[in-house]
């Protein structure tokens, strides 16, 4: 039973057209993270929510935003995707301690 | 902030042991992790070690931690072709609860 679910698994979007990626969890974890992973690179943290508190990494572009309407859901919005935003986007959750659970990721293609 | 380094490639024969090495910079990292990623997939937690431990064994996996040298290793005994994947070392960073990843080691297992 998947506990961190990301939809869709694959997303194709047009250059400049806003796109939203979704993550949901059944673990009731306090913390939800979004990572960007480009080909052959390490996952890079974009931002995270600790409950409702939003924490943005200093080098996350303004083009990326996030929403967490409730404990279970977190969304990644890319306002104007560029070719350089093509990547795998990974959602993860944590109870705030040591355990992290990752979703299967959404692979974003920008055409 | 935390920096995590890994060698990029390792090639072994089926049945041999594989040893993947990692170094990190933040001595206050309390948990250190190993994740496995197969092509096109998300991150699968293999094992983790708490910083007050030197070693942890889990079936074919052995994690060694040298806290003085900030060095972590993952040994896979009796490596199988199904172990071919990218292995990421990750540390919990100082600034918050997020994981900081190394660039990943690509393990190639030949029969």
PDB file of N, CA and C in Angstrom, chain A residues 2-78:
ATOM      1  N   UNK A   2       0.752   2.012  -1.066  1.00  0.00           N
ATOM      2  CA  UNK A   2       1.576   3.211  -1.168  1.00  0.00           C
ATOM      3  C   UNK A   2       1.168   4.185  -0.088  1.00  0.00           C
ATOM      4  N   UNK A   3       2.130   4.785   0.601  1.00  0.00           N
ATOM      5  CA  UNK A   3       1.826   5.689   1.703  1.00  0.00           C
ATOM      6  C   UNK A   3       2.066   7.131   1.316  1.00  0.00           C
ATOM      7  N   UNK A   4       2.934   7.353   0.324  1.00  0.00           N
ATOM      8  CA  UNK A   4       3.141   8.680  -0.239  1.00  0.00           C
ATOM      9  C   UNK A   4       2.895   8.525  -1.733  1.00  0.00           C
ATOM     10  N   UNK A   5       1.857   9.194  -2.198  1.00  0.00           N
ATOM     11  CA  UNK A   5       1.402   8.988  -3.566  1.00  0.00           C
ATOM     12  C   UNK A   5       1.594  10.278  -4.350  1.00  0.00           C
ATOM     13  N   UNK A   6       2.251  10.152  -5.480  1.00  0.00           N
ATOM     14  CA  UNK A   6       2.456  11.320  -6.323  1.00  0.00           C
ATOM     15  C   UNK A   6       1.713  11.143  -7.639  1.00  0.00           C
ATOM     16  N   UNK A   7       1.019  12.184  -8.013  1.00  0.00           N
ATOM     17  CA  UNK A   7       0.297  12.171  -9.276  1.00  0.00           C
ATOM     18  C   UNK A   7       0.579  13.436 -10.066  1.00  0.00           C
ATOM     19  N   UNK A   8       0.656  13.319 -11.383  1.00  0.00           N
ATOM     20  CA  UNK A   8       0.714  12.059 -12.113  1.00  0.00           C
ATOM     21  C   UNK A   8       2.129  11.473 -12.053  1.00  0.00           C
ATOM     22  N   UNK A   9       2.323  10.307 -12.570  1.00  0.00           N
ATOM     23  CA  UNK A   9       3.644   9.696 -12.601  1.00  0.00           C
ATOM     24  C   UNK A   9       4.515  10.367 -13.670  1.00  0.00           C
ATOM     25  N   UNK A  10       3.894  10.726 -14.762  1.00  0.00           N
ATOM     26  CA  UNK A  10       4.567  11.435 -15.855  1.00  0.00           C
ATOM     27  C   UNK A  10       3.706  12.633 -16.236  1.00  0.00           C
ATOM     28  N   UNK A  11       4.354  13.769 -16.420  1.00  0.00           N
ATOM     29  CA  UNK A  11       3.633  14.981 -16.790  1.00  0.00           C
ATOM     30  C   UNK A  11       4.400  15.676 -17.909  1.00  0.00           C
ATOM     31  N   UNK A  12       3.654  15.971 -18.976  1.00  0.00           N
ATOM     32  CA  UNK A  12       4.245  16.747 -20.068  1.00  0.00           C
ATOM     33  C   UNK A  12       3.547  18.092 -20.087  1.00  0.00           C
ATOM     34  N   UNK A  13       4.299  19.160 -20.101  1.00  0.00           N
ATOM     35  CA  UNK A  13       3.719  20.486 -20.131  1.00  0.00           C
ATOM     36  C   UNK A  13       4.421  21.337 -21.178  1.00  0.00           C
ATOM     37  N   UNK A  14       3.728  22.362 -21.611  1.00  0.00           N
ATOM     38  CA  UNK A  14       4.323  23.256 -22.609  1.00  0.00           C
ATOM     39  C   UNK A  14       5.160  24.317 -21.919  1.00  0.00           C
ATOM     40  N   UNK A  15       6.162  24.762 -22.613  1.00  0.00           N
ATOM     41  CA  UNK A  15       6.998  25.855 -22.150  1.00  0.00           C
ATOM     42  C   UNK A  15       6.108  27.026 -21.733  1.00  0.00           C
ATOM     43  N   UNK A  16       6.280  27.484 -20.494  1.00  0.00           N
ATOM     44  CA  UNK A  16       5.548  28.653 -20.034  1.00  0.00           C
ATOM     45  C   UNK A  16       4.141  28.385 -19.526  1.00  0.00           C
ATOM     46  N   UNK A  17       3.644  27.153 -19.659  1.00  0.00           N
ATOM     47  CA  UNK A  17       2.280  26.859 -19.213  1.00  0.00           C
ATOM     48  C   UNK A  17       2.307  26.344 -17.770  1.00  0.00           C
ATOM     49  N   UNK A  18       1.562  26.995 -16.878  1.00  0.00           N
ATOM     50  CA  UNK A  18       1.596  26.571 -15.468  1.00  0.00           C
ATOM     51  C   UNK A  18       1.236  25.104 -15.304  1.00  0.00           C
ATOM     52  N   UNK A  19       1.907  24.465 -14.357  1.00  0.00           N
ATOM     53  CA  UNK A  19       1.656  23.049 -14.102  1.00  0.00           C
ATOM     54  C   UNK A  19       1.686  22.815 -12.592  1.00  0.00           C
ATOM     55  N   UNK A  20       0.854  21.883 -12.144  1.00  0.00           N
ATOM     56  CA  UNK A  20       0.793  21.534 -10.723  1.00  0.00           C
ATOM     57  C   UNK A  20       1.037  20.045 -10.555  1.00  0.00           C
ATOM     58  N   UNK A  21       1.919  19.726  -9.636  1.00  0.00           N
ATOM     59  CA  UNK A  21       2.183  18.340  -9.271  1.00  0.00           C
ATOM     60  C   UNK A  21       1.605  18.097  -7.884  1.00  0.00           C
ATOM     61  N   UNK A  22       1.124  16.872  -7.677  1.00  0.00           N
ATOM     62  CA  UNK A  22       0.390  16.574  -6.459  1.00  0.00           C
ATOM     63  C   UNK A  22       1.081  15.499  -5.638  1.00  0.00           C
ATOM     64  N   UNK A  23       0.960  15.629  -4.329  1.00  0.00           N
ATOM     65  CA  UNK A  23       1.485  14.612  -3.415  1.00  0.00           C
ATOM     66  C   UNK A  23       0.475  14.425  -2.292  1.00  0.00           C
ATOM     67  N   UNK A  24       0.179  13.181  -1.964  1.00  0.00           N
ATOM     68  CA  UNK A  24      -0.687  12.918  -0.824  1.00  0.00           C
ATOM     69  C   UNK A  24      -0.056  11.831   0.042  1.00  0.00           C
ATOM     70  N   UNK A  25      -0.413  11.852   1.326  1.00  0.00           N
ATOM     71  CA  UNK A  25       0.172  10.880   2.249  1.00  0.00           C
ATOM     72  C   UNK A  25      -0.906  10.354   3.198  1.00  0.00           C
ATOM     73  N   UNK A  26      -0.723   9.084   3.572  1.00  0.00           N
ATOM     74  CA  UNK A  26      -1.650   8.455   4.527  1.00  0.00           C
ATOM     75  C   UNK A  26      -0.984   8.249   5.880  1.00  0.00           C
ATOM     76  N   UNK A  27       0.193   8.848   6.063  1.00  0.00           N
ATOM     77  CA  UNK A  27       0.995   8.587   7.259  1.00  0.00           C
ATOM     78  C   UNK A  27       0.745   9.595   8.378  1.00  0.00           C
ATOM     79  N   UNK A  28       0.045  10.663   8.044  1.00  0.00           N
ATOM     80  CA  UNK A  28      -0.208  11.731   9.019  1.00  0.00           C
ATOM     81  C   UNK A  28       1.090  12.366   9.533  1.00  0.00           C
ATOM     82  N   UNK A  29       2.079  12.438   8.662  1.00  0.00           N
ATOM     83  CA  UNK A  29       3.351  13.040   9.054  1.00  0.00           C
ATOM     84  C   UNK A  29       3.251  14.561   9.037  1.00  0.00           C
ATOM     85  N   UNK A  30       3.991  15.186   9.967  1.00  0.00           N
ATOM     86  CA  UNK A  30       3.971  16.646  10.074  1.00  0.00           C
ATOM     87  C   UNK A  30       4.651  17.329   8.899  1.00  0.00           C
ATOM     88  N   UNK A  31       5.717  16.720   8.427  1.00  0.00           N
ATOM     89  CA  UNK A  31       6.586  17.413   7.484  1.00  0.00           C
ATOM     90  C   UNK A  31       6.436  16.814   6.094  1.00  0.00           C
ATOM     91  N   UNK A  32       6.330  17.691   5.112  1.00  0.00           N
ATOM     92  CA  UNK A  32       6.304  17.260   3.706  1.00  0.00           C
ATOM     93  C   UNK A  32       7.342  18.069   2.934  1.00  0.00           C
ATOM     94  N   UNK A  33       8.067  17.378   2.068  1.00  0.00           N
ATOM     95  CA  UNK A  33       9.188  17.973   1.332  1.00  0.00           C
ATOM     96  C   UNK A  33       8.960  17.821  -0.163  1.00  0.00           C
ATOM     97  N   UNK A  34       9.501  18.774  -0.913  1.00  0.00           N
ATOM     98  CA  UNK A  34       9.610  18.627  -2.361  1.00  0.00           C
ATOM     99  C   UNK A  34      11.081  18.718  -2.742  1.00  0.00           C
ATOM    100  N   UNK A  35      11.510  17.696  -3.504  1.00  0.00           N
ATOM    101  CA  UNK A  35      12.862  17.672  -4.048  1.00  0.00           C
ATOM    102  C   UNK A  35      12.781  17.682  -5.574  1.00  0.00           C
ATOM    103  N   UNK A  36      13.786  18.306  -6.188  1.00  0.00           N
ATOM    104  CA  UNK A  36      13.952  18.249  -7.633  1.00  0.00           C
ATOM    105  C   UNK A  36      15.191  17.416  -7.934  1.00  0.00           C
ATOM    106  N   UNK A  37      15.048  16.453  -8.838  1.00  0.00           N
ATOM    107  CA  UNK A  37      16.198  15.641  -9.205  1.00  0.00           C
ATOM    108  C   UNK A  37      16.371  15.664 -10.718  1.00  0.00           C
ATOM    109  N   UNK A  38      17.423  16.314 -11.165  1.00  0.00           N
ATOM    110  CA  UNK A  38      17.734  16.309 -12.590  1.00  0.00           C
ATOM    111  C   UNK A  38      18.566  15.078 -12.911  1.00  0.00           C
ATOM    112  N   UNK A  39      18.639  14.776 -14.186  1.00  0.00           N
ATOM    113  CA  UNK A  39      19.288  13.539 -14.614  1.00  0.00           C
ATOM    114  C   UNK A  39      20.708  13.445 -14.078  1.00  0.00           C
ATOM    115  N   UNK A  40      21.020  12.288 -13.471  1.00  0.00           N
ATOM    116  CA  UNK A  40      22.370  11.993 -12.961  1.00  0.00           C
ATOM    117  C   UNK A  40      22.816  12.961 -11.860  1.00  0.00           C
ATOM    118  N   UNK A  41      21.867  13.565 -11.175  1.00  0.00           N
ATOM    119  CA  UNK A  41      22.221  14.471 -10.083  1.00  0.00           C
ATOM    120  C   UNK A  41      21.554  14.042  -8.790  1.00  0.00           C
ATOM    121  N   UNK A  42      22.024  14.622  -7.707  1.00  0.00           N
ATOM    122  CA  UNK A  42      21.427  14.355  -6.400  1.00  0.00           C
ATOM    123  C   UNK A  42      20.074  15.058  -6.298  1.00  0.00           C
ATOM    124  N   UNK A  43      19.141  14.495  -5.562  1.00  0.00           N
ATOM    125  CA  UNK A  43      17.911  15.234  -5.267  1.00  0.00           C
ATOM    126  C   UNK A  43      18.248  16.532  -4.526  1.00  0.00           C
ATOM    127  N   UNK A  44      17.595  17.602  -4.931  1.00  0.00           N
ATOM    128  CA  UNK A  44      17.866  18.915  -4.357  1.00  0.00           C
ATOM    129  C   UNK A  44      16.592  19.407  -3.693  1.00  0.00           C
ATOM    130  N   UNK A  45      16.693  19.788  -2.444  1.00  0.00           N
ATOM    131  CA  UNK A  45      15.524  20.242  -1.707  1.00  0.00           C
ATOM    132  C   UNK A  45      15.060  21.592  -2.235  1.00  0.00           C
ATOM    133  N   UNK A  46      13.768  21.684  -2.556  1.00  0.00           N
ATOM    134  CA  UNK A  46      13.181  22.956  -2.994  1.00  0.00           C
ATOM    135  C   UNK A  46      12.581  23.711  -1.807  1.00  0.00           C
ATOM    136  N   UNK A  47      11.730  23.006  -1.058  1.00  0.00           N
ATOM    137  CA  UNK A  47      11.098  23.594   0.135  1.00  0.00           C
ATOM    138  C   UNK A  47      10.468  22.475   0.951  1.00  0.00           C
ATOM    139  N   UNK A  48      10.030  22.846   2.155  1.00  0.00           N
ATOM    140  CA  UNK A  48       9.285  21.882   2.948  1.00  0.00           C
ATOM    141  C   UNK A  48       8.283  22.600   3.833  1.00  0.00           C
ATOM    142  N   UNK A  49       7.276  21.876   4.240  1.00  0.00           N
ATOM    143  CA  UNK A  49       6.291  22.359   5.188  1.00  0.00           C
ATOM    144  C   UNK A  49       6.457  21.586   6.487  1.00  0.00           C
ATOM    145  N   UNK A  50       6.563  22.315   7.589  1.00  0.00           N
ATOM    146  CA  UNK A  50       6.442  21.690   8.909  1.00  0.00           C
ATOM    147  C   UNK A  50       5.065  22.108   9.409  1.00  0.00           C
ATOM    148  N   UNK A  51       4.136  21.189   9.381  1.00  0.00           N
ATOM    149  CA  UNK A  51       2.705  21.508   9.577  1.00  0.00           C
ATOM    150  C   UNK A  51       2.335  22.575   8.550  1.00  0.00           C
ATOM    151  N   UNK A  52       1.913  23.741   9.008  1.00  0.00           N
ATOM    152  CA  UNK A  52       1.532  24.777   8.042  1.00  0.00           C
ATOM    153  C   UNK A  52       2.669  25.759   7.766  1.00  0.00           C
ATOM    154  N   UNK A  53       3.763  25.593   8.445  1.00  0.00           N
ATOM    155  CA  UNK A  53       4.888  26.525   8.273  1.00  0.00           C
ATOM    156  C   UNK A  53       5.685  26.157   7.027  1.00  0.00           C
ATOM    157  N   UNK A  54       5.778  27.122   6.126  1.00  0.00           N
ATOM    158  CA  UNK A  54       6.455  26.924   4.858  1.00  0.00           C
ATOM    159  C   UNK A  54       7.916  27.349   4.987  1.00  0.00           C
ATOM    160  N   UNK A  55       8.824  26.503   4.502  1.00  0.00           N
ATOM    161  CA  UNK A  55      10.257  26.801   4.554  1.00  0.00           C
ATOM    162  C   UNK A  55      10.845  26.666   3.156  1.00  0.00           C
ATOM    163  N   UNK A  56      11.273  27.796   2.636  1.00  0.00           N
ATOM    164  CA  UNK A  56      11.799  27.831   1.271  1.00  0.00           C
ATOM    165  C   UNK A  56      13.321  27.777   1.322  1.00  0.00           C
ATOM    166  N   UNK A  57      13.929  26.991   0.449  1.00  0.00           N
ATOM    167  CA  UNK A  57      15.392  27.020   0.357  1.00  0.00           C
ATOM    168  C   UNK A  57      15.808  28.314  -0.347  1.00  0.00           C
ATOM    169  N   UNK A  58      16.957  28.827   0.036  1.00  0.00           N
ATOM    170  CA  UNK A  58      17.388  30.143  -0.442  1.00  0.00           C
ATOM    171  C   UNK A  58      17.543  30.181  -1.958  1.00  0.00           C
ATOM    172  N   UNK A  59      17.938  29.052  -2.555  1.00  0.00           N
ATOM    173  CA  UNK A  59      18.207  29.071  -3.991  1.00  0.00           C
ATOM    174  C   UNK A  59      17.064  28.485  -4.820  1.00  0.00           C
ATOM    175  N   UNK A  60      15.910  28.305  -4.223  1.00  0.00           N
ATOM    176  CA  UNK A  60      14.754  27.827  -4.993  1.00  0.00           C
ATOM    177  C   UNK A  60      14.198  28.983  -5.817  1.00  0.00           C
ATOM    178  N   UNK A  61      14.083  28.792  -7.142  1.00  0.00           N
ATOM    179  CA  UNK A  61      13.598  29.906  -7.973  1.00  0.00           C
ATOM    180  C   UNK A  61      12.172  30.311  -7.604  1.00  0.00           C
ATOM    181  N   UNK A  62      11.874  31.592  -7.827  1.00  0.00           N
ATOM    182  CA  UNK A  62      10.536  32.126  -7.527  1.00  0.00           C
ATOM    183  C   UNK A  62       9.446  31.464  -8.367  1.00  0.00           C
ATOM    184  N   UNK A  63       9.851  30.886  -9.448  1.00  0.00           N
ATOM    185  CA  UNK A  63       8.950  30.177 -10.358  1.00  0.00           C
ATOM    186  C   UNK A  63       8.268  28.975  -9.684  1.00  0.00           C
ATOM    187  N   UNK A  64       8.861  28.512  -8.588  1.00  0.00           N
ATOM    188  CA  UNK A  64       8.342  27.344  -7.878  1.00  0.00           C
ATOM    189  C   UNK A  64       7.632  27.794  -6.623  1.00  0.00           C
ATOM    190  N   UNK A  65       6.398  27.283  -6.459  1.00  0.00           N
ATOM    191  CA  UNK A  65       5.650  27.587  -5.250  1.00  0.00           C
ATOM    192  C   UNK A  65       4.994  26.307  -4.751  1.00  0.00           C
ATOM    193  N   UNK A  66       4.517  26.373  -3.534  1.00  0.00           N
ATOM    194  CA  UNK A  66       3.899  25.181  -2.962  1.00  0.00           C
ATOM    195  C   UNK A  66       2.698  25.572  -2.118  1.00  0.00           C
ATOM    196  N   UNK A  67       1.781  24.615  -2.004  1.00  0.00           N
ATOM    197  CA  UNK A  67       0.602  24.780  -1.155  1.00  0.00           C
ATOM    198  C   UNK A  67       0.401  23.512  -0.359  1.00  0.00           C
ATOM    199  N   UNK A  68      -0.036  23.698   0.874  1.00  0.00           N
ATOM    200  CA  UNK A  68      -0.394  22.535   1.686  1.00  0.00           C
ATOM    201  C   UNK A  68      -1.742  22.840   2.341  1.00  0.00           C
ATOM    202  N   UNK A  69      -2.822  22.467   1.686  1.00  0.00           N
ATOM    203  CA  UNK A  69      -4.154  22.822   2.220  1.00  0.00           C
ATOM    204  C   UNK A  69      -4.530  22.050   3.472  1.00  0.00           C
ATOM    205  N   UNK A  70      -3.966  20.875   3.660  1.00  0.00           N
ATOM    206  CA  UNK A  70      -4.226  20.073   4.859  1.00  0.00           C
ATOM    207  C   UNK A  70      -3.052  19.132   5.092  1.00  0.00           C
ATOM    208  N   UNK A  71      -3.124  18.339   6.146  1.00  0.00           N
ATOM    209  CA  UNK A  71      -1.993  17.456   6.488  1.00  0.00           C
ATOM    210  C   UNK A  71      -1.665  16.482   5.375  1.00  0.00           C
ATOM    211  N   UNK A  72      -2.699  16.036   4.668  1.00  0.00           N
ATOM    212  CA  UNK A  72      -2.515  14.937   3.724  1.00  0.00           C
ATOM    213  C   UNK A  72      -1.969  15.346   2.366  1.00  0.00           C
ATOM    214  N   UNK A  73      -2.204  16.565   1.968  1.00  0.00           N
ATOM    215  CA  UNK A  73      -1.882  16.962   0.597  1.00  0.00           C
ATOM    216  C   UNK A  73      -0.858  18.089   0.543  1.00  0.00           C
ATOM    217  N   UNK A  74      -0.026  18.007  -0.493  1.00  0.00           N
ATOM    218  CA  UNK A  74       0.908  19.098  -0.749  1.00  0.00           C
ATOM    219  C   UNK A  74       1.068  19.194  -2.268  1.00  0.00           C
ATOM    220  N   UNK A  75       1.080  20.429  -2.770  1.00  0.00           N
ATOM    221  CA  UNK A  75       1.164  20.651  -4.204  1.00  0.00           C
ATOM    222  C   UNK A  75       2.408  21.462  -4.547  1.00  0.00           C
ATOM    223  N   UNK A  76       2.954  21.150  -5.695  1.00  0.00           N
ATOM    224  CA  UNK A  76       4.069  21.934  -6.245  1.00  0.00           C
ATOM    225  C   UNK A  76       3.555  22.621  -7.501  1.00  0.00           C
ATOM    226  N   UNK A  77       3.604  23.949  -7.499  1.00  0.00           N
ATOM    227  CA  UNK A  77       3.166  24.729  -8.645  1.00  0.00           C
ATOM    228  C   UNK A  77       4.390  25.320  -9.332  1.00  0.00           C
ATOM    229  N   UNK A  78       4.461  25.105 -10.631  1.00  0.00           N
ATOM    230  CA  UNK A  78       5.514  25.747 -11.421  1.00  0.00           C
ATOM    231  C   UNK A  78       4.811  26.747 -12.328  1.00  0.00           C
TER     232      UNK A  78
END
